[in-house]
PDB file of C-alpha atoms in Angstrom:
ATOM      1  CA  MET T  20       0.000  -0.001  -0.001  1.00 30.00           C
ATOM      2  CA  TRP T  21       1.249   3.451  -0.860  1.00 34.00           C
ATOM      3  CA  SER T  22       1.857   5.879   1.992  1.00 32.00           C
ATOM      4  CA  ALA T  23      -0.841   8.476   2.605  1.00 32.00           C
ATOM      5  CA  SER T  24       1.286  11.257   1.112  1.00 31.00           C
ATOM      6  CA  ALA T  25       2.466   9.350  -1.951  1.00 36.00           C
ATOM      7  CA  LEU T  26       2.043  10.948  -5.366  1.00 37.00           C
ATOM      8  CA  VAL T  27       3.113   8.718  -8.215  1.00 39.00           C
ATOM      9  CA  GLN T  28       2.853   9.558 -11.917  1.00 42.00           C
ATOM     10  CA  ALA T  29       2.824   7.121 -14.777  1.00 45.00           C
ATOM     11  CA  GLN T  30       2.207   7.259 -18.493  1.00 44.00           C
ATOM     12  CA  ALA T  31      -0.392   4.780 -19.660  1.00 43.00           C
ATOM     13  CA  PRO T  32       1.081   1.894 -21.654  1.00 42.00           C
ATOM     14  CA  ALA T  33       0.663   1.573 -25.378  1.00 40.00           C
ATOM     15  CA  ALA T  34       3.889  -0.001 -26.567  1.00 44.00           C
ATOM     16  CA  ALA T  35       5.080  -3.406 -25.482  1.00 44.00           C
ATOM     17  CA  GLY T  36       7.400  -3.229 -22.493  1.00 46.00           C
ATOM     18  CA  ARG T  37       5.971   0.016 -21.085  1.00 56.00           C
ATOM     19  CA  VAL T  38       6.038  -0.133 -17.271  1.00 68.00           C
ATOM     20  CA  LEU T  39       2.595   0.019 -15.686  1.00 78.00           C
ATOM     21  CA  HIS T  40       1.754   1.974 -12.582  1.00 87.00           C
ATOM     22  CA  PRO T  41       1.261  -0.489  -9.674  1.00 92.00           C
ATOM     23  CA  TRP T  42      -2.428   0.430  -9.558  1.00 95.00           C
ATOM     24  CA  GLN T  43      -2.901  -0.416 -13.226  1.00 95.00           C
ATOM     25  CA  ALA T  44      -3.534  -3.899 -14.560  1.00 94.00           C
ATOM     26  CA  PRO T  45      -2.216  -5.186 -17.888  1.00 92.00           C
ATOM     27  CA  THR T  46      -4.741  -5.012 -20.698  1.00 89.00           C
ATOM     28  CA  PRO T  47      -6.357  -8.448 -21.031  1.00 88.00           C
ATOM     29  CA  ALA T  48      -5.002 -10.387 -23.980  1.00 85.00           C
ATOM     30  CA  GLY T  49      -7.099 -10.467 -27.122  1.00 84.00           C
ATOM     31  CA  THR T  50      -9.182  -7.401 -26.246  1.00 85.00           C
ATOM     32  CA  ALA T  51      -8.126  -5.049 -29.065  1.00 94.00           C
ATOM     33  CA  GLU T  52     -11.461  -3.777 -30.332  1.00 96.00           C
ATOM     34  CA  ALA T  53     -13.222  -0.692 -31.629  1.00 97.00           C
ATOM     35  CA  TYR T  54     -16.699  -0.755 -30.125  1.00 97.00           C
ATOM     36  CA  PHE T  55     -19.966   1.085 -29.465  1.00 97.00           C
ATOM     37  CA  THR T  56     -20.501   2.345 -25.915  1.00 96.00           C
ATOM     38  CA  ASN T  57     -24.174   3.394 -25.994  1.00 97.00           C
ATOM     39  CA  LEU T  58     -25.875   1.113 -28.494  1.00 97.00           C
ATOM     40  CA  LYS T  59     -26.434  -2.648 -28.559  1.00 96.00           C
ATOM     41  CA  SER T  60     -27.425  -5.037 -31.288  1.00 97.00           C
ATOM     42  CA  GLY T  61     -31.181  -5.461 -31.596  1.00 97.00           C
ATOM     43  CA  GLU T  62     -32.057  -2.028 -30.218  1.00 98.00           C
ATOM     44  CA  SER T  63     -34.495   0.391 -31.836  1.00 98.00           C
ATOM     45  CA  ILE T  64     -33.644   4.100 -31.930  1.00 98.00           C
ATOM     46  CA  GLU T  65     -34.957   7.378 -33.266  1.00 98.00           C
ATOM     47  CA  THR T  66     -32.655   9.673 -35.200  1.00 98.00           C
ATOM     48  CA  PRO T  67     -30.869  12.006 -34.904  1.00 98.00           C
ATOM     49  CA  PHE T  68     -28.987   9.810 -32.403  1.00 98.00           C
ATOM     50  CA  LEU T  69     -25.642  10.568 -30.776  1.00 98.00           C
ATOM     51  CA  LEU T  70     -23.601   7.405 -31.278  1.00 98.00           C
ATOM     52  CA  LYS T  71     -20.525   6.972 -29.085  1.00 98.00           C
ATOM     53  CA  PHE T  72     -17.584   4.620 -29.529  1.00 96.00           C
ATOM     54  CA  GLY T  73     -14.535   3.384 -27.658  1.00 97.00           C
ATOM     55  CA  LEU T  74     -11.219   1.668 -28.247  1.00 97.00           C
ATOM     56  CA  SER T  75      -9.570  -1.098 -26.231  1.00 97.00           C
ATOM     57  CA  GLY T  76      -6.445  -3.237 -26.157  1.00 94.00           C
ATOM     58  CA  GLY T  77      -4.018  -0.403 -25.433  1.00 93.00           C
ATOM     59  CA  TRP T  78      -4.698   1.299 -28.774  1.00 96.00           C
ATOM     60  CA  GLY T  79      -4.897   5.083 -28.962  1.00 97.00           C
ATOM     61  CA  LEU T  80      -6.480   7.661 -31.246  1.00 98.00           C
ATOM     62  CA  ALA T  81      -4.294   9.696 -33.591  1.00 96.00           C
ATOM     63  CA  PRO T  82      -5.618  12.298 -36.062  1.00 95.00           C
ATOM     64  CA  ILE T  83      -4.525  11.818 -39.665  1.00 95.00           C
ATOM     65  CA  ALA T  84      -2.950  15.302 -39.917  1.00 90.00           C
ATOM     66  CA  LYS T  85       0.259  13.946 -38.380  1.00 86.00           C
ATOM     67  CA  PRO T  86       0.399  10.185 -38.992  1.00 79.00           C
ATOM     68  CA  LEU T  87       1.916   7.904 -36.378  1.00 86.00           C
ATOM     69  CA  GLY T  88       2.863   4.261 -36.350  1.00 83.00           C
ATOM     70  CA  GLY T  89       2.437   1.717 -33.584  1.00 89.00           C
ATOM     71  CA  LYS T  90      -0.893   1.092 -31.869  1.00 93.00           C
ATOM     72  CA  SER T  91      -2.597   4.224 -33.175  1.00 96.00           C
ATOM     73  CA  GLY T  92      -5.374   5.028 -35.605  1.00 96.00           C
ATOM     74  CA  HIS T  93      -8.737   6.688 -36.131  1.00 97.00           C
ATOM     75  CA  HIS T  94     -12.288   5.381 -36.097  1.00 98.00           C
ATOM     76  CA  HIS T  95     -14.473   4.487 -39.079  1.00 98.00           C
ATOM     77  CA  LEU T  96     -18.169   3.674 -39.046  1.00 98.00           C
ATOM     78  CA  LEU T  97     -19.270   1.101 -41.612  1.00 98.00           C
ATOM     79  CA  VAL T  98     -22.961   1.288 -42.528  1.00 98.00           C
ATOM     80  CA  ASN T  99     -24.386  -1.852 -44.112  1.00 98.00           C
ATOM     81  CA  ARG T 100     -20.902  -2.974 -45.075  1.00 97.00           C
ATOM     82  CA  ASP T 101     -18.887  -6.034 -44.115  1.00 95.00           C
ATOM     83  CA  LEU T 102     -15.254  -5.815 -43.141  1.00 95.00           C
ATOM     84  CA  PRO T 103     -13.032  -5.248 -46.184  1.00 93.00           C
ATOM     85  CA  LEU T 104     -11.638  -8.340 -47.873  1.00 90.00           C
ATOM     86  CA  ASP T 105      -8.317  -6.587 -48.474  1.00 93.00           C
ATOM     87  CA  PHE T 106      -6.799  -5.001 -45.361  1.00 93.00           C
ATOM     88  CA  LYS T 107      -3.952  -3.618 -47.504  1.00 91.00           C
ATOM     89  CA  ALA T 108      -6.279  -1.299 -49.438  1.00 94.00           C
ATOM     90  CA  ALA T 109      -7.326   2.129 -48.157  1.00 94.00           C
ATOM     91  CA  LEU T 110     -10.931   2.529 -47.063  1.00 96.00           C
ATOM     92  CA  PRO T 111     -13.118   4.530 -49.457  1.00 94.00           C
ATOM     93  CA  PHE T 112     -14.849   7.810 -48.615  1.00 94.00           C
ATOM     94  CA  ASN T 113     -18.622   7.561 -48.993  1.00 95.00           C
ATOM     95  CA  GLU T 114     -21.827   7.350 -46.953  1.00 93.00           C
ATOM     96  CA  GLN T 115     -21.115   3.739 -46.029  1.00 96.00           C
ATOM     97  CA  TYR T 116     -17.561   4.374 -44.814  1.00 96.00           C
ATOM     98  CA  ILE T 117     -17.623   7.348 -42.453  1.00 97.00           C
ATOM     99  CA  HIS T 118     -14.168   8.566 -41.370  1.00 97.00           C
ATOM    100  CA  PHE T 119     -13.269  10.252 -38.073  1.00 97.00           C
ATOM    101  CA  GLY T 120      -9.791  11.445 -38.925  1.00 96.00           C
ATOM    102  CA  LYS T 121      -9.681  14.223 -36.332  1.00 97.00           C
ATOM    103  CA  GLY T 122      -9.734  11.822 -33.381  1.00 97.00           C
ATOM    104  CA  GLN T 123     -13.468  11.959 -32.678  1.00 98.00           C
ATOM    105  CA  MET T 124     -15.213   9.505 -30.358  1.00 98.00           C
ATOM    106  CA  GLU T 125     -18.788  10.032 -31.529  1.00 98.00           C
ATOM    107  CA  THR T 126     -21.084  10.976 -34.392  1.00 98.00           C
ATOM    108  CA  VAL T 127     -24.728  11.910 -34.855  1.00 98.00           C
ATOM    109  CA  LEU T 128     -26.660   9.334 -36.869  1.00 98.00           C
ATOM    110  CA  THR T 129     -29.267  10.845 -39.194  1.00 97.00           C
ATOM    111  CA  LEU T 130     -30.368   7.597 -40.830  1.00 98.00           C
ATOM    112  CA  ALA T 131     -33.860   7.291 -42.267  1.00 98.00           C
ATOM    113  CA  PRO T 132     -36.265   4.727 -40.787  1.00 98.00           C
ATOM    114  CA  GLY T 133     -35.222   1.190 -41.601  1.00 98.00           C
ATOM    115  CA  THR T 134     -32.926  -1.604 -40.487  1.00 98.00           C
ATOM    116  CA  TYR T 135     -29.160  -1.228 -40.521  1.00 98.00           C
ATOM    117  CA  THR T 136     -25.956  -3.070 -39.728  1.00 98.00           C
ATOM    118  CA  LEU T 137     -23.249  -0.915 -38.141  1.00 98.00           C
ATOM    119  CA  ARG T 138     -19.631  -1.745 -37.493  1.00 98.00           C
ATOM    120  CA  MET T 139     -16.581   0.116 -36.170  1.00 98.00           C
ATOM    121  CA  LEU T 140     -13.151  -0.287 -37.764  1.00 98.00           C
ATOM    122  CA  LEU T 141      -9.841   1.339 -36.849  1.00 98.00           C
ATOM    123  CA  ALA T 142      -7.417   2.434 -39.578  1.00 96.00           C
ATOM    124  CA  ASP T 143      -4.095   4.256 -39.781  1.00 95.00           C
ATOM    125  CA  GLY T 144      -3.237   7.685 -41.160  1.00 93.00           C
ATOM    126  CA  GLN T 145      -3.355   6.320 -44.705  1.00 93.00           C
ATOM    127  CA  HIS T 146      -6.809   4.809 -44.035  1.00 94.00           C
ATOM    128  CA  LEU T 147      -5.380   1.292 -44.153  1.00 95.00           C
ATOM    129  CA  PRO T 148      -7.395  -0.918 -41.776  1.00 96.00           C
ATOM    130  CA  HIS T 149      -5.995  -2.379 -38.598  1.00 96.00           C
ATOM    131  CA  PHE T 150      -7.296  -5.707 -37.322  1.00 95.00           C
ATOM    132  CA  VAL T 151      -9.165  -3.741 -34.648  1.00 97.00           C
ATOM    133  CA  TYR T 152     -12.911  -3.695 -35.184  1.00 97.00           C
ATOM    134  CA  SER T 153     -16.299  -4.377 -33.617  1.00 97.00           C
ATOM    135  CA  LYS T 154     -18.801  -7.138 -34.097  1.00 95.00           C
ATOM    136  CA  PRO T 155     -21.662  -6.228 -36.461  1.00 96.00           C
ATOM    137  CA  LEU T 156     -24.465  -4.398 -34.695  1.00 96.00           C
ATOM    138  CA  LYS T 157     -27.974  -4.708 -36.119  1.00 98.00           C
ATOM    139  CA  ILE T 158     -30.391  -1.892 -35.255  1.00 98.00           C
ATOM    140  CA  LYS T 159     -33.734  -0.480 -36.311  1.00 98.00           C
ATOM    141  CA  VAL T 160     -34.425   3.200 -36.852  1.00 98.00           C
ATOM    142  CA  SER T 161     -38.108   3.606 -36.009  1.00 98.00           C
ATOM    143  CA  LYS T 162     -38.426   7.340 -36.652  1.00 97.00           C
ATOM    144  CA  LYS T 163     -36.487  10.355 -37.891  1.00 97.00           C
ATOM    145  CA  ASN T 164     -37.214  13.548 -35.982  1.00 97.00           C
ATOM    146  CA  ASN T 165     -36.662  17.194 -36.861  1.00 96.00           C
ATOM    147  CA  THR T 166     -34.097  17.716 -34.079  1.00 96.00           C
ATOM    148  CA  ASP T 167     -31.040  19.716 -35.107  1.00 96.00           C
ATOM    149  CA  PRO T 168     -28.110  17.241 -34.954  1.00 95.00           C
ATOM    150  CA  LYS T 169     -25.854  19.993 -33.622  1.00 93.00           C
ATOM    151  CA  ALA T 170     -28.096  20.324 -30.582  1.00 95.00           C
ATOM    152  CA  LEU T 171     -27.048  16.834 -29.449  1.00 96.00           C
ATOM    153  CA  VAL T 172     -23.349  17.661 -29.211  1.00 95.00           C
ATOM    154  CA  GLY T 173     -21.707  19.688 -26.458  1.00 95.00           C
ATOM    155  CA  LYS T 174     -18.126  19.788 -25.247  1.00 96.00           C
ATOM    156  CA  GLY T 175     -17.519  17.560 -22.248  1.00 97.00           C
ATOM    157  CA  ILE T 176     -15.993  14.331 -20.988  1.00 98.00           C
ATOM    158  CA  ALA T 177     -17.369  11.268 -19.242  1.00 98.00           C
ATOM    159  CA  LEU T 178     -15.900   8.625 -16.941  1.00 97.00           C
ATOM    160  CA  MET T 179     -17.519   5.208 -16.969  1.00 97.00           C
ATOM    161  CA  VAL T 180     -17.195   2.187 -14.676  1.00 97.00           C
ATOM    162  CA  SER T 181     -19.599  -0.735 -14.477  1.00 94.00           C
ATOM    163  CA  GLY T 182     -20.639  -0.118 -10.861  1.00 93.00           C
ATOM    164  CA  MET T 183     -19.751   1.341  -7.472  1.00 94.00           C
ATOM    165  CA  GLU T 184     -18.433  -1.993  -6.190  1.00 97.00           C
ATOM    166  CA  GLN T 185     -15.527  -3.505  -8.088  1.00 97.00           C
ATOM    167  CA  LYS T 186     -13.202  -6.484  -7.965  1.00 96.00           C
ATOM    168  CA  THR T 187      -9.820  -6.169  -9.610  1.00 95.00           C
ATOM    169  CA  PRO T 188      -8.992  -5.845 -12.342  1.00 96.00           C
ATOM    170  CA  PHE T 189     -11.768  -3.553 -13.572  1.00 97.00           C
ATOM    171  CA  ARG T 190     -12.131  -1.428 -16.669  1.00 97.00           C
ATOM    172  CA  VAL T 191     -12.455   2.356 -16.658  1.00 98.00           C
ATOM    173  CA  GLN T 192     -13.674   3.956 -19.889  1.00 98.00           C
ATOM    174  CA  PHE T 193     -13.295   7.572 -20.995  1.00 98.00           C
ATOM    175  CA  HIS T 194     -15.368   9.570 -23.466  1.00 98.00           C
ATOM    176  CA  ALA T 195     -14.871  12.960 -25.123  1.00 98.00           C
ATOM    177  CA  SER T 196     -17.857  14.748 -26.628  1.00 98.00           C
ATOM    178  CA  GLY T 197     -17.287  17.588 -29.074  1.00 97.00           C
ATOM    179  CA  LEU T 198     -13.523  17.120 -28.620  1.00 98.00           C
ATOM    180  CA  ASN T 199     -10.723  15.424 -30.544  1.00 98.00           C
ATOM    181  CA  VAL T 200      -8.336  12.915 -28.945  1.00 98.00           C
ATOM    182  CA  ALA T 201      -4.705  12.609 -30.054  1.00 97.00           C
ATOM    183  CA  HIS T 202      -1.215  11.601 -29.003  1.00 96.00           C
ATOM    184  CA  ALA T 203       0.438  14.421 -27.084  1.00 95.00           C
ATOM    185  CA  VAL T 204       3.547  14.075 -29.256  1.00 95.00           C
ATOM    186  CA  GLN T 205       1.548  15.052 -32.341  1.00 95.00           C
ATOM    187  CA  GLN T 206       1.179  18.571 -30.924  1.00 95.00           C
ATOM    188  CA  GLU T 207      -1.982  18.968 -32.969  1.00 95.00           C
ATOM    189  CA  LYS T 208      -4.084  22.078 -32.380  1.00 94.00           C
ATOM    190  CA  ASP T 209      -7.543  21.574 -30.866  1.00 95.00           C
ATOM    191  CA  THR T 210      -6.747  18.089 -29.568  1.00 97.00           C
ATOM    192  CA  GLY T 211      -6.143  16.675 -26.125  1.00 97.00           C
ATOM    193  CA  HIS T 212      -5.603  13.493 -24.158  1.00 97.00           C
ATOM    194  CA  PHE T 213      -7.046  11.987 -21.003  1.00 97.00           C
ATOM    195  CA  LYS T 214      -5.521  12.134 -17.533  1.00 97.00           C
ATOM    196  CA  LEU T 215      -6.848   9.991 -14.681  1.00 97.00           C
ATOM    197  CA  THR T 216      -6.158  10.694 -11.009  1.00 97.00           C
ATOM    198  CA  VAL T 217      -6.937   7.884  -8.565  1.00 97.00           C
ATOM    199  CA  SER T 218      -7.098   8.920  -4.895  1.00 97.00           C
ATOM    200  CA  SER T 219      -7.540   6.525  -1.996  1.00 95.00           C
ATOM    201  CA  LYS T 220      -9.552   7.366   1.093  1.00 91.00           C
ATOM    202  CA  GLY T 221      -6.296   7.101   3.042  1.00 89.00           C
ATOM    203  CA  GLY T 222      -4.711   9.885   0.994  1.00 92.00           C
ATOM    204  CA  ALA T 223      -2.560   8.023  -1.540  1.00 93.00           C
ATOM    205  CA  VAL T 224      -2.752   9.476  -5.048  1.00 94.00           C
ATOM    206  CA  ALA T 225      -1.784   8.091  -8.435  1.00 95.00           C
ATOM    207  CA  GLU T 226      -1.793  10.123 -11.660  1.00 94.00           C
ATOM    208  CA  MET T 227      -2.012   8.340 -15.008  1.00 95.00           C
ATOM    209  CA  ASP T 228      -1.401  10.418 -18.135  1.00 94.00           C
ATOM    210  CA  PHE T 229      -2.734   8.801 -21.323  1.00 96.00           C
ATOM    211  CA  VAL T 230      -0.461  10.660 -23.704  1.00 95.00           C
ATOM    212  CA  GLU T 231      -0.878   8.113 -26.498  1.00 96.00           C
ATOM    213  CA  GLY T 232      -4.557   8.714 -27.090  1.00 97.00           C
ATOM    214  CA  GLN T 233      -5.938   5.794 -25.072  1.00 97.00           C
ATOM    215  CA  THR T 234      -9.606   5.965 -24.130  1.00 98.00           C
ATOM    216  CA  GLU T 235      -9.731   3.329 -21.390  1.00 97.00           C
ATOM    217  CA  THR T 236      -7.599   1.569 -18.798  1.00 97.00           C
ATOM    218  CA  TRP T 237      -7.739  -1.346 -16.369  1.00 97.00           C
ATOM    219  CA  LEU T 238      -7.155  -0.750 -12.661  1.00 97.00           C
ATOM    220  CA  ALA T 239      -6.093  -3.055  -9.837  1.00 96.00           C
ATOM    221  CA  PRO T 240      -5.495  -0.936  -6.709  1.00 97.00           C
ATOM    222  CA  PRO T 241      -5.535  -2.462  -3.217  1.00 96.00           C
ATOM    223  CA  ALA T 242      -8.911  -2.971  -1.545  1.00 96.00           C
ATOM    224  CA  GLY T 243     -10.444   0.257  -0.301  1.00 96.00           C
ATOM    225  CA  ASP T 244     -12.420   3.347  -1.274  1.00 97.00           C
ATOM    226  CA  TYR T 245     -11.253   5.506  -4.174  1.00 97.00           C
ATOM    227  CA  THR T 246     -12.155   8.688  -6.025  1.00 98.00           C
ATOM    228  CA  LEU T 247     -11.459   8.724  -9.765  1.00 98.00           C
ATOM    229  CA  LYS T 248     -11.039  12.108 -11.448  1.00 98.00           C
ATOM    230  CA  LEU T 249     -10.833  12.402 -15.223  1.00 98.00           C
ATOM    231  CA  GLU T 250      -9.405  15.446 -16.994  1.00 97.00           C
ATOM    232  CA  PHE T 251      -8.886  16.336 -20.643  1.00 97.00           C
ATOM    233  CA  VAL T 252      -5.444  17.861 -21.189  1.00 96.00           C
ATOM    234  CA  ASP T 253      -4.789  20.203 -24.111  1.00 97.00           C
ATOM    235  CA  ASN T 254      -1.975  18.824 -26.260  1.00 97.00           C
ATOM    236  CA  ILE T 255      -0.530  22.271 -27.029  1.00 96.00           C
ATOM    237  CA  ASP T 256      -0.925  23.884 -23.615  1.00 95.00           C
ATOM    238  CA  PRO T 257      -1.174  21.239 -20.847  1.00 91.00           C
ATOM    239  CA  LYS T 258      -2.074  23.923 -18.302  1.00 89.00           C
ATOM    240  CA  GLN T 259      -5.177  24.945 -20.212  1.00 85.00           C
ATOM    241  CA  ALA T 260      -8.481  23.607 -18.880  1.00 79.00           C
ATOM    242  CA  VAL T 261     -10.336  22.487 -22.009  1.00 91.00           C
ATOM    243  CA  VAL T 262     -13.451  21.292 -20.153  1.00 96.00           C
ATOM    244  CA  GLY T 263     -14.353  20.625 -16.548  1.00 96.00           C
ATOM    245  CA  ALA T 264     -13.104  17.487 -14.833  1.00 97.00           C
ATOM    246  CA  VAL T 265     -15.502  14.668 -13.889  1.00 98.00           C
ATOM    247  CA  THR T 266     -15.298  12.336 -10.902  1.00 98.00           C
ATOM    248  CA  THR T 267     -16.758   9.108  -9.605  1.00 97.00           C
ATOM    249  CA  THR T 268     -16.164   6.861  -6.612  1.00 97.00           C
ATOM    250  CA  VAL T 269     -15.591   3.134  -6.391  1.00 97.00           C
ATOM    251  CA  ARG T 270     -15.070   0.619  -3.603  1.00 97.00           C
ATOM    252  CA  VAL T 271     -12.554  -2.072  -4.440  1.00 97.00           C
ATOM    253  CA  GLN T 272     -13.377  -5.336  -2.742  1.00 96.00           C
ATOM    254  CA  PRO T 273     -10.720  -7.640  -1.215  1.00 93.00           C
TER     255      PRO T 273
END
């Protein structure tokens, strides 16, 4: 257990061999996936609908303006399309292949009533697919309303855990709305990255800086009560508060 006054910083892992903070757990093997966070297969929705997505397996978002290698990429939404047969060919630009090359984590669906199959796929700065994708999600659009799609989007961040009581390891997911996520090293204007501060009831504090565009982590702190605070750090000026921080509490069981 860390002493009550301990303050330990760590960069979240993305590359193999990166040392984890003691309160972090290794990413479970075989979990690299681009996925939907607020929509499940079989659901019926009305549009416009704010669709949110996440990224697992230690992968991070990187806008295409300054391409990076390694475990980085940007999201694509496939509408009524299967995964490409050739992963060495760039993805096309059309209404069935929607690109999010700025590092976005969401989009507003404006689909007409009908049934659809949706799928997420990660690709690199040249739009070449990675083997990081979601399962096909089948939905029904029951109605299209006159709501202005822009009215559904506001700048902010969210911190998500599956419940107040947790056993280790447990996943913590981050979301950015109206914001673009990137690697800090890209130094791209109007982008940021997540920073998570985990504070124990006894006073120990751990800061985890996700400078490689990660949008989730796994935690395994000792049993006890914790406060989790999520911030969004500007990649040009780290001292600038882009949006307000969000917090939640969890109790880690023995």
